[in-house]
Amino acid sequence: MTEMIQTTATRTAETVAARLNRRYTAERRFRALGLGAILLSVGFLAVLLGSIVDKGWTGFLQTQIAVEIAFDPQVIDPEGTRDPATLDTADYAALVRAGMAARLSPEADRATRRDLSALVSTMAADQLRAMVTADPALIGSRATLWLLASDKLDMVVKGQVPRQVGAAGNALNDRQLGWLADLEQAHQTRKTFNTTFFTAGDSRAPEQAGIWGAVVGSFFSLAITLLVSFPLGVATAVYLEEFAPINRWTNLIEVNINNLAAVPSVVFGLLGLAVFLNVFHMPRSAPLVGGLVLALICLPTIIIAGRAALKAVPPSIRQAAAGLGASPLQIVAHHVLPLAMPGMLTGTILGMARALGETAPLLMIGMVAFIVDIPKSPLDPSAVLPVQIYLWAGSPERAFVEKTSAAIMVLLLFLVSMNMVAIVLRKKFERRW
Amino acid sequence: MIRKTLAVAAVAVAAIAVTDAAQARDQIRIVGSSTVYPFSTAVAEQFGKAGKFKTPVVESTGTGGGMRLFCSGVGENFPDITNASRRITASEFENCTKNGVTGITEVVVGFDGIVFINAKSGPKFALTREQMYKATAKEVLVGGKLTANPYKLWNDVDPALPKEPILVYGPAPNHGTRDAYVELVLDPACEKQPEIKALDKDTRKKACQTVREDGAWVEVSENYTVIQQKITSNPAAVGVITFSYLDQNADKIQAATVDGKTASFDSIANGSYPVSRPLFFYVKKQHVGMIPGIKEYLAEFTADKAWGKEGYLADKGLIASPDAQRKEQAANAKALGDMKM
């Protein structure tokens, strides 16, 4: 009998232990799954970022060649008038060609000269022009200058295309590679920080292309977006949350706002095309229109975040203010809104960060275009950062691959810093009750 | 604070609206083919660098999309020039006329070849137009009857081809390159067959111009870089792209010979490579004088230093037309000759 009780007891204990064990295993499995999911996504992120950085970091460098340039008065200003118009239109490319020929192949025929000038960017001539027009006293002197190399040379120096003579994809011929080896031996090539990338607009020559035009375009677009969507969004959120009666109409509006937040952004682009361009005849490709379209995209996010922030303000604040005789407007303007502001700003910044990364809606309004001039106002045609990335990614020249990745890094940096600001704002000003 | 922000916003919007009304467009706007885009942008940049005019804005919309924008009207809201990788069609021309675009100057820019590429690491293809037709048409003749394309492997089409599944990445219908593929590869190969010749025009057109929809032909609507990436990750897959793109990326991809001919600058220019086509741009004559710089842009484009055999467009992969044709085209561009359909 006692034996039987004992065995039953042992059996129960065993069952309990087994069940417990199963529960622990299930728990461990669940944790492992969660951890695995996180590790997997971190892994993906690392691969993505790693490949971007790996491909793009050389985009921040540029290759230069040291060339001794003779500022030949015969070429620049044969009549010696020092007339600014003459100085401006002189053939500075000839000076570069002569300098290269003197260094590498003094008795150059026409074909050799062509090969020589293919090593130097066409921007070198602009560089000389700027120097001479700034200081005409240079004419007649000689100077060793670091000139920007062409994208073909740049790719070989950076090791992005094979360096063997005649290797496919290498745009340099054996003679040019020989010259390059010669220059490198004499330490007349160098890699420096690529300032052009941060100061120039778009260009078809990869070594002259920069993101500044796109950055300015993004700035103008986002400024318009902020100016339009923030006041509208805050006003809507305040009215809906604090003043509007709850009835069928406000419910309908609420449902619509939530739906709008999920509409694909290209639809807003079509709307922009139909309304802003075709009805109001606003200029095509302008950040003004881009900003307005992006404002429409941001608006639902701002309203939803704003309402959540207003809801988080405890009713006791409103009651206390009302108890002291404040009018509804005073309650909102003096007490509720300042307390809700950090939450609203966070929502706004997140909406703006989304707007910064949009390309699809801008396609419709002509912002996906080759635009060289840096925009001076929100009415000038302009690209934005993600558009610039898209355009470079589609360009056939090999040197645009690193430029694309470099531009992606810049865009990511902007996005990360905007999100950081949002986090800091939240941490610093958020109040909990 | 809210009131202030609102006030600032209102003032800004009002200011913008006022300047908008006052400002007329002072730069050329170009739309159209993604094949002509690299050349058009290079010319635009040079033109802008000369400093007299603003740099033209060039949008890559595809030939068809460009024609739609170009033909939608006259005025500063509509583009001045559209690039095309095929000739304007009769219906597009009609649409232009209907919307008041009455004077159009046509300029032949040069030539481009269509190449069939695969990854360097893959097998080397030697294709004919007939094989490409058999591999990519939706319906082919089997035993004299039109049936859904039965070929799964390249060596089903021709025993001499590799034993690899047929997978072709090609441009989507918004590309002029796709139209050219149909016109230069599918149509000629298809209409050579006597059974097809016997059909009436509409059935023939449908039979010859529709590409497979069973997954063997994959449409890529973005750009050639996307096609190149798909090709390099799948060495047996074949891509349909333009010669200028191949020229810049010859270390990663290789081109198949077509009808025994290798694509090169010379073979395309002299017409011995079978799949080549002229490239165009179209100028809206009514905008000359209204938008500054159009004549000067044409002069820049049609100068030998740009589109000549050794011009800067040749570096970008453009295949120059013969000297006599260039001369004639340049004269026509200068005189803004009216085109006729």
PDB file of N, CA and C in Angstrom, chain B residues 178-259:
ATOM      1  N   ARG B 178      12.878  48.365 -76.111  1.00  0.00           N
ATOM      2  CA  ARG B 178      11.952  47.249 -76.270  1.00  0.00           C
ATOM      3  C   ARG B 178      11.289  47.315 -77.656  1.00  0.00           C
ATOM      4  N   ASP B 179      10.867  48.520 -78.047  1.00  0.00           N
ATOM      5  CA  ASP B 179      10.272  48.672 -79.372  1.00  0.00           C
ATOM      6  C   ASP B 179      11.264  48.243 -80.442  1.00  0.00           C
ATOM      7  N   ALA B 180      12.520  48.645 -80.248  1.00  0.00           N
ATOM      8  CA  ALA B 180      13.540  48.312 -81.232  1.00  0.00           C
ATOM      9  C   ALA B 180      13.781  46.800 -81.262  1.00  0.00           C
ATOM     10  N   TYR B 181      13.726  46.161 -80.100  1.00  0.00           N
ATOM     11  CA  TYR B 181      13.908  44.711 -80.044  1.00  0.00           C
ATOM     12  C   TYR B 181      12.822  44.025 -80.861  1.00  0.00           C
ATOM     13  N   VAL B 182      11.588  44.477 -80.669  1.00  0.00           N
ATOM     14  CA  VAL B 182      10.468  43.894 -81.416  1.00  0.00           C
ATOM     15  C   VAL B 182      10.658  44.124 -82.910  1.00  0.00           C
ATOM     16  N   GLU B 183      11.040  45.364 -83.230  1.00  0.00           N
ATOM     17  CA  GLU B 183      11.099  45.739 -84.631  1.00  0.00           C
ATOM     18  C   GLU B 183      12.289  45.104 -85.362  1.00  0.00           C
ATOM     19  N   LEU B 184      13.418  44.975 -84.654  1.00  0.00           N
ATOM     20  CA  LEU B 184      14.644  44.534 -85.324  1.00  0.00           C
ATOM     21  C   LEU B 184      14.922  43.048 -85.158  1.00  0.00           C
ATOM     22  N   VAL B 185      14.354  42.433 -84.115  1.00  0.00           N
ATOM     23  CA  VAL B 185      14.654  41.028 -83.872  1.00  0.00           C
ATOM     24  C   VAL B 185      13.425  40.159 -84.116  1.00  0.00           C
ATOM     25  N   LEU B 186      12.357  40.430 -83.362  1.00  0.00           N
ATOM     26  CA  LEU B 186      11.182  39.558 -83.444  1.00  0.00           C
ATOM     27  C   LEU B 186      10.531  39.615 -84.815  1.00  0.00           C
ATOM     28  N   ASP B 187      10.197  40.834 -85.268  1.00  0.00           N
ATOM     29  CA  ASP B 187       9.461  40.978 -86.514  1.00  0.00           C
ATOM     30  C   ASP B 187      10.153  40.339 -87.718  1.00  0.00           C
ATOM     31  N   PRO B 188      11.425  40.694 -87.985  1.00  0.00           N
ATOM     32  CA  PRO B 188      12.052  40.133 -89.180  1.00  0.00           C
ATOM     33  C   PRO B 188      12.154  38.610 -89.135  1.00  0.00           C
ATOM     34  N   ALA B 189      12.506  38.080 -87.941  1.00  0.00           N
ATOM     35  CA  ALA B 189      12.677  36.639 -87.844  1.00  0.00           C
ATOM     36  C   ALA B 189      11.343  35.934 -88.008  1.00  0.00           C
ATOM     37  N   CYS B 190      10.304  36.553 -87.452  1.00  0.00           N
ATOM     38  CA  CYS B 190       8.993  35.933 -87.451  1.00  0.00           C
ATOM     39  C   CYS B 190       8.373  35.954 -88.845  1.00  0.00           C
ATOM     40  N   GLU B 191       8.503  37.092 -89.512  1.00  0.00           N
ATOM     41  CA  GLU B 191       7.791  37.248 -90.773  1.00  0.00           C
ATOM     42  C   GLU B 191       8.481  36.544 -91.935  1.00  0.00           C
ATOM     43  N   LYS B 192       9.672  36.006 -91.636  1.00  0.00           N
ATOM     44  CA  LYS B 192      10.353  35.226 -92.669  1.00  0.00           C
ATOM     45  C   LYS B 192       9.625  33.906 -92.927  1.00  0.00           C
ATOM     46  N   GLN B 193       8.845  33.456 -91.924  1.00  0.00           N
ATOM     47  CA  GLN B 193       8.232  32.143 -92.028  1.00  0.00           C
ATOM     48  C   GLN B 193       6.994  32.204 -92.918  1.00  0.00           C
ATOM     49  N   PRO B 194       6.905  31.311 -93.920  1.00  0.00           N
ATOM     50  CA  PRO B 194       5.791  31.372 -94.886  1.00  0.00           C
ATOM     51  C   PRO B 194       4.419  31.222 -94.215  1.00  0.00           C
ATOM     52  N   GLU B 195       4.341  30.413 -93.161  1.00  0.00           N
ATOM     53  CA  GLU B 195       3.040  30.220 -92.494  1.00  0.00           C
ATOM     54  C   GLU B 195       2.557  31.527 -91.890  1.00  0.00           C
ATOM     55  N   ILE B 196       3.499  32.354 -91.399  1.00  0.00           N
ATOM     56  CA  ILE B 196       3.126  33.626 -90.788  1.00  0.00           C
ATOM     57  C   ILE B 196       2.722  34.620 -91.871  1.00  0.00           C
ATOM     58  N   LYS B 197       3.461  34.597 -92.988  1.00  0.00           N
ATOM     59  CA  LYS B 197       3.173  35.524 -94.081  1.00  0.00           C
ATOM     60  C   LYS B 197       1.739  35.379 -94.553  1.00  0.00           C
ATOM     61  N   ALA B 198       1.212  34.143 -94.464  1.00  0.00           N
ATOM     62  CA  ALA B 198      -0.123  33.876 -94.971  1.00  0.00           C
ATOM     63  C   ALA B 198      -1.211  34.498 -94.086  1.00  0.00           C
ATOM     64  N   LEU B 199      -0.859  34.862 -92.840  1.00  0.00           N
ATOM     65  CA  LEU B 199      -1.870  35.390 -91.914  1.00  0.00           C
ATOM     66  C   LEU B 199      -2.260  36.824 -92.283  1.00  0.00           C
ATOM     67  N   ASP B 200      -3.427  37.264 -91.786  1.00  0.00           N
ATOM     68  CA  ASP B 200      -3.789  38.658 -92.047  1.00  0.00           C
ATOM     69  C   ASP B 200      -3.000  39.572 -91.103  1.00  0.00           C
ATOM     70  N   LYS B 201      -3.017  40.863 -91.381  1.00  0.00           N
ATOM     71  CA  LYS B 201      -2.081  41.802 -90.757  1.00  0.00           C
ATOM     72  C   LYS B 201      -2.168  41.804 -89.225  1.00  0.00           C
ATOM     73  N   ASP B 202      -3.388  41.856 -88.706  1.00  0.00           N
ATOM     74  CA  ASP B 202      -3.537  41.967 -87.254  1.00  0.00           C
ATOM     75  C   ASP B 202      -3.061  40.720 -86.519  1.00  0.00           C
ATOM     76  N   THR B 203      -3.452  39.551 -87.026  1.00  0.00           N
ATOM     77  CA  THR B 203      -3.021  38.309 -86.387  1.00  0.00           C
ATOM     78  C   THR B 203      -1.504  38.171 -86.470  1.00  0.00           C
ATOM     79  N   ARG B 204      -0.962  38.598 -87.613  1.00  0.00           N
ATOM     80  CA  ARG B 204       0.472  38.495 -87.806  1.00  0.00           C
ATOM     81  C   ARG B 204       1.198  39.368 -86.784  1.00  0.00           C
ATOM     82  N   LYS B 205       0.690  40.589 -86.647  1.00  0.00           N
ATOM     83  CA  LYS B 205       1.305  41.531 -85.716  1.00  0.00           C
ATOM     84  C   LYS B 205       1.292  40.958 -84.303  1.00  0.00           C
ATOM     85  N   LYS B 206       0.154  40.415 -83.918  1.00  0.00           N
ATOM     86  CA  LYS B 206       0.014  39.869 -82.574  1.00  0.00           C
ATOM     87  C   LYS B 206       0.959  38.680 -82.383  1.00  0.00           C
ATOM     88  N   ALA B 207       1.025  37.836 -83.397  1.00  0.00           N
ATOM     89  CA  ALA B 207       1.845  36.626 -83.292  1.00  0.00           C
ATOM     90  C   ALA B 207       3.326  36.979 -83.221  1.00  0.00           C
ATOM     91  N   CYS B 208       3.713  38.037 -83.918  1.00  0.00           N
ATOM     92  CA  CYS B 208       5.143  38.336 -84.021  1.00  0.00           C
ATOM     93  C   CYS B 208       5.638  39.269 -82.916  1.00  0.00           C
ATOM     94  N   GLN B 209       4.759  40.074 -82.336  1.00  0.00           N
ATOM     95  CA  GLN B 209       5.252  41.144 -81.474  1.00  0.00           C
ATOM     96  C   GLN B 209       5.016  40.912 -79.993  1.00  0.00           C
ATOM     97  N   THR B 210       4.450  39.769 -79.620  1.00  0.00           N
ATOM     98  CA  THR B 210       4.193  39.537 -78.203  1.00  0.00           C
ATOM     99  C   THR B 210       5.323  38.676 -77.627  1.00  0.00           C
ATOM    100  N   VAL B 211       5.861  39.106 -76.475  1.00  0.00           N
ATOM    101  CA  VAL B 211       6.922  38.307 -75.863  1.00  0.00           C
ATOM    102  C   VAL B 211       6.317  37.363 -74.819  1.00  0.00           C
ATOM    103  N   ARG B 212       7.102  36.375 -74.440  1.00  0.00           N
ATOM    104  CA  ARG B 212       6.628  35.333 -73.523  1.00  0.00           C
ATOM    105  C   ARG B 212       6.188  35.922 -72.188  1.00  0.00           C
ATOM    106  N   GLU B 213       5.186  35.301 -71.628  1.00  0.00           N
ATOM    107  CA  GLU B 213       4.717  35.732 -70.305  1.00  0.00           C
ATOM    108  C   GLU B 213       4.821  34.591 -69.310  1.00  0.00           C
ATOM    109  N   ASP B 214       5.584  33.531 -69.673  1.00  0.00           N
ATOM    110  CA  ASP B 214       5.655  32.365 -68.785  1.00  0.00           C
ATOM    111  C   ASP B 214       6.895  32.392 -67.900  1.00  0.00           C
ATOM    112  N   GLY B 215       7.547  33.541 -67.791  1.00  0.00           N
ATOM    113  CA  GLY B 215       8.690  33.645 -66.886  1.00  0.00           C
ATOM    114  C   GLY B 215      10.041  33.558 -67.566  1.00  0.00           C
ATOM    115  N   ALA B 216      10.069  33.158 -68.844  1.00  0.00           N
ATOM    116  CA  ALA B 216      11.363  33.062 -69.529  1.00  0.00           C
ATOM    117  C   ALA B 216      11.867  34.448 -69.935  1.00  0.00           C
ATOM    118  N   TRP B 217      10.934  35.385 -70.147  1.00  0.00           N
ATOM    119  CA  TRP B 217      11.302  36.774 -70.442  1.00  0.00           C
ATOM    120  C   TRP B 217      10.886  37.592 -69.220  1.00  0.00           C
ATOM    121  N   VAL B 218      11.848  38.248 -68.589  1.00  0.00           N
ATOM    122  CA  VAL B 218      11.538  39.034 -67.397  1.00  0.00           C
ATOM    123  C   VAL B 218      11.693  40.509 -67.746  1.00  0.00           C
ATOM    124  N   GLU B 219      10.640  41.276 -67.497  1.00  0.00           N
ATOM    125  CA  GLU B 219      10.694  42.690 -67.834  1.00  0.00           C
ATOM    126  C   GLU B 219      11.322  43.497 -66.714  1.00  0.00           C
ATOM    127  N   VAL B 220      12.237  44.364 -67.068  1.00  0.00           N
ATOM    128  CA  VAL B 220      12.861  45.237 -66.084  1.00  0.00           C
ATOM    129  C   VAL B 220      12.522  46.661 -66.491  1.00  0.00           C
ATOM    130  N   SER B 221      11.786  47.368 -65.646  1.00  0.00           N
ATOM    131  CA  SER B 221      11.340  48.688 -66.067  1.00  0.00           C
ATOM    132  C   SER B 221      12.258  49.788 -65.568  1.00  0.00           C
ATOM    133  N   GLU B 222      13.212  49.451 -64.688  1.00  0.00           N
ATOM    134  CA  GLU B 222      14.067  50.518 -64.158  1.00  0.00           C
ATOM    135  C   GLU B 222      15.148  50.912 -65.160  1.00  0.00           C
ATOM    136  N   ASN B 223      16.341  50.393 -64.991  1.00  0.00           N
ATOM    137  CA  ASN B 223      17.398  50.817 -65.890  1.00  0.00           C
ATOM    138  C   ASN B 223      18.342  49.661 -66.165  1.00  0.00           C
ATOM    139  N   TYR B 224      19.353  49.934 -66.996  1.00  0.00           N
ATOM    140  CA  TYR B 224      20.229  48.856 -67.437  1.00  0.00           C
ATOM    141  C   TYR B 224      21.099  48.330 -66.303  1.00  0.00           C
ATOM    142  N   THR B 225      21.350  49.171 -65.293  1.00  0.00           N
ATOM    143  CA  THR B 225      22.144  48.691 -64.162  1.00  0.00           C
ATOM    144  C   THR B 225      21.436  47.520 -63.489  1.00  0.00           C
ATOM    145  N   VAL B 226      20.112  47.618 -63.381  1.00  0.00           N
ATOM    146  CA  VAL B 226      19.363  46.534 -62.755  1.00  0.00           C
ATOM    147  C   VAL B 226      19.492  45.262 -63.583  1.00  0.00           C
ATOM    148  N   ILE B 227      19.402  45.392 -64.906  1.00  0.00           N
ATOM    149  CA  ILE B 227      19.561  44.215 -65.768  1.00  0.00           C
ATOM    150  C   ILE B 227      20.960  43.639 -65.573  1.00  0.00           C
ATOM    151  N   GLN B 228      21.963  44.528 -65.549  1.00  0.00           N
ATOM    152  CA  GLN B 228      23.337  44.039 -65.402  1.00  0.00           C
ATOM    153  C   GLN B 228      23.516  43.287 -64.085  1.00  0.00           C
ATOM    154  N   GLN B 229      22.914  43.817 -63.000  1.00  0.00           N
ATOM    155  CA  GLN B 229      23.052  43.144 -61.702  1.00  0.00           C
ATOM    156  C   GLN B 229      22.413  41.761 -61.718  1.00  0.00           C
ATOM    157  N   LYS B 230      21.235  41.642 -62.369  1.00  0.00           N
ATOM    158  CA  LYS B 230      20.575  40.335 -62.450  1.00  0.00           C
ATOM    159  C   LYS B 230      21.430  39.376 -63.249  1.00  0.00           C
ATOM    160  N   ILE B 231      22.050  39.871 -64.310  1.00  0.00           N
ATOM    161  CA  ILE B 231      22.858  39.020 -65.177  1.00  0.00           C
ATOM    162  C   ILE B 231      24.092  38.524 -64.434  1.00  0.00           C
ATOM    163  N   THR B 232      24.754  39.433 -63.701  1.00  0.00           N
ATOM    164  CA  THR B 232      25.984  39.006 -63.043  1.00  0.00           C
ATOM    165  C   THR B 232      25.701  38.014 -61.924  1.00  0.00           C
ATOM    166  N   SER B 233      24.493  38.092 -61.320  1.00  0.00           N
ATOM    167  CA  SER B 233      24.222  37.132 -60.261  1.00  0.00           C
ATOM    168  C   SER B 233      23.724  35.800 -60.825  1.00  0.00           C
ATOM    169  N   ASN B 234      23.431  35.747 -62.114  1.00  0.00           N
ATOM    170  CA  ASN B 234      22.963  34.505 -62.720  1.00  0.00           C
ATOM    171  C   ASN B 234      23.633  34.338 -64.081  1.00  0.00           C
ATOM    172  N   PRO B 235      24.820  33.707 -64.111  1.00  0.00           N
ATOM    173  CA  PRO B 235      25.662  33.709 -65.308  1.00  0.00           C
ATOM    174  C   PRO B 235      25.002  33.141 -66.555  1.00  0.00           C
ATOM    175  N   ALA B 236      23.979  32.281 -66.402  1.00  0.00           N
ATOM    176  CA  ALA B 236      23.377  31.703 -67.598  1.00  0.00           C
ATOM    177  C   ALA B 236      22.276  32.591 -68.176  1.00  0.00           C
ATOM    178  N   ALA B 237      21.859  33.613 -67.419  1.00  0.00           N
ATOM    179  CA  ALA B 237      20.784  34.478 -67.895  1.00  0.00           C
ATOM    180  C   ALA B 237      21.317  35.446 -68.944  1.00  0.00           C
ATOM    181  N   VAL B 238      20.419  35.829 -69.860  1.00  0.00           N
ATOM    182  CA  VAL B 238      20.804  36.737 -70.938  1.00  0.00           C
ATOM    183  C   VAL B 238      20.071  38.062 -70.728  1.00  0.00           C
ATOM    184  N   GLY B 239      20.734  39.171 -70.991  1.00  0.00           N
ATOM    185  CA  GLY B 239      20.099  40.479 -70.848  1.00  0.00           C
ATOM    186  C   GLY B 239      20.066  41.198 -72.186  1.00  0.00           C
ATOM    187  N   VAL B 240      19.050  42.026 -72.366  1.00  0.00           N
ATOM    188  CA  VAL B 240      18.947  42.829 -73.586  1.00  0.00           C
ATOM    189  C   VAL B 240      19.196  44.281 -73.203  1.00  0.00           C
ATOM    190  N   ILE B 241      20.337  44.842 -73.610  1.00  0.00           N
ATOM    191  CA  ILE B 241      20.668  46.224 -73.241  1.00  0.00           C
ATOM    192  C   ILE B 241      21.242  46.947 -74.456  1.00  0.00           C
ATOM    193  N   THR B 242      21.629  48.197 -74.258  1.00  0.00           N
ATOM    194  CA  THR B 242      22.177  48.944 -75.386  1.00  0.00           C
ATOM    195  C   THR B 242      23.700  48.868 -75.396  1.00  0.00           C
ATOM    196  N   PHE B 243      24.252  49.106 -76.570  1.00  0.00           N
ATOM    197  CA  PHE B 243      25.692  48.966 -76.737  1.00  0.00           C
ATOM    198  C   PHE B 243      26.479  49.928 -75.853  1.00  0.00           C
ATOM    199  N   SER B 244      25.983  51.156 -75.708  1.00  0.00           N
ATOM    200  CA  SER B 244      26.752  52.140 -74.938  1.00  0.00           C
ATOM    201  C   SER B 244      26.925  51.681 -73.501  1.00  0.00           C
ATOM    202  N   TYR B 245      25.935  50.967 -72.976  1.00  0.00           N
ATOM    203  CA  TYR B 245      26.060  50.471 -71.601  1.00  0.00           C
ATOM    204  C   TYR B 245      27.097  49.354 -71.522  1.00  0.00           C
ATOM    205  N   LEU B 246      27.086  48.470 -72.521  1.00  0.00           N
ATOM    206  CA  LEU B 246      28.068  47.381 -72.571  1.00  0.00           C
ATOM    207  C   LEU B 246      29.482  47.948 -72.615  1.00  0.00           C
ATOM    208  N   ASP B 247      29.648  48.980 -73.438  1.00  0.00           N
ATOM    209  CA  ASP B 247      30.954  49.571 -73.646  1.00  0.00           C
ATOM    210  C   ASP B 247      31.595  50.029 -72.338  1.00  0.00           C
ATOM    211  N   GLN B 248      30.762  50.531 -71.405  1.00  0.00           N
ATOM    212  CA  GLN B 248      31.302  51.045 -70.147  1.00  0.00           C
ATOM    213  C   GLN B 248      31.539  49.945 -69.111  1.00  0.00           C
ATOM    214  N   ASN B 249      30.978  48.766 -69.325  1.00  0.00           N
ATOM    215  CA  ASN B 249      31.050  47.726 -68.294  1.00  0.00           C
ATOM    216  C   ASN B 249      31.574  46.408 -68.833  1.00  0.00           C
ATOM    217  N   ALA B 250      32.485  46.498 -69.817  1.00  0.00           N
ATOM    218  CA  ALA B 250      32.937  45.304 -70.520  1.00  0.00           C
ATOM    219  C   ALA B 250      33.730  44.343 -69.634  1.00  0.00           C
ATOM    220  N   ASP B 251      34.094  44.741 -68.410  1.00  0.00           N
ATOM    221  CA  ASP B 251      34.822  43.801 -67.558  1.00  0.00           C
ATOM    222  C   ASP B 251      33.883  42.843 -66.832  1.00  0.00           C
ATOM    223  N   LYS B 252      32.588  43.163 -66.763  1.00  0.00           N
ATOM    224  CA  LYS B 252      31.657  42.320 -66.023  1.00  0.00           C
ATOM    225  C   LYS B 252      30.759  41.509 -66.937  1.00  0.00           C
ATOM    226  N   ILE B 253      30.469  42.033 -68.104  1.00  0.00           N
ATOM    227  CA  ILE B 253      29.518  41.360 -68.980  1.00  0.00           C
ATOM    228  C   ILE B 253      30.115  41.196 -70.362  1.00  0.00           C
ATOM    229  N   GLN B 254      29.617  40.193 -71.084  1.00  0.00           N
ATOM    230  CA  GLN B 254      30.090  39.974 -72.452  1.00  0.00           C
ATOM    231  C   GLN B 254      28.882  39.914 -73.378  1.00  0.00           C
ATOM    232  N   ALA B 255      29.116  40.283 -74.625  1.00  0.00           N
ATOM    233  CA  ALA B 255      28.012  40.303 -75.571  1.00  0.00           C
ATOM    234  C   ALA B 255      28.069  39.068 -76.448  1.00  0.00           C
ATOM    235  N   ALA B 256      26.879  38.572 -76.793  1.00  0.00           N
ATOM    236  CA  ALA B 256      26.808  37.463 -77.736  1.00  0.00           C
ATOM    237  C   ALA B 256      27.010  38.001 -79.144  1.00  0.00           C
ATOM    238  N   THR B 257      27.532  37.179 -80.036  1.00  0.00           N
ATOM    239  CA  THR B 257      27.534  37.591 -81.433  1.00  0.00           C
ATOM    240  C   THR B 257      26.117  37.396 -81.958  1.00  0.00           C
ATOM    241  N   VAL B 258      25.708  38.261 -82.877  1.00  0.00           N
ATOM    242  CA  VAL B 258      24.381  38.125 -83.468  1.00  0.00           C
ATOM    243  C   VAL B 258      24.554  37.877 -84.958  1.00  0.00           C
ATOM    244  N   ASP B 259      23.977  36.801 -85.446  1.00  0.00           N
ATOM    245  CA  ASP B 259      24.150  36.365 -86.835  1.00  0.00           C
ATOM    246  C   ASP B 259      25.639  36.352 -87.195  1.00  0.00           C
TER     247      ASP B 259
END
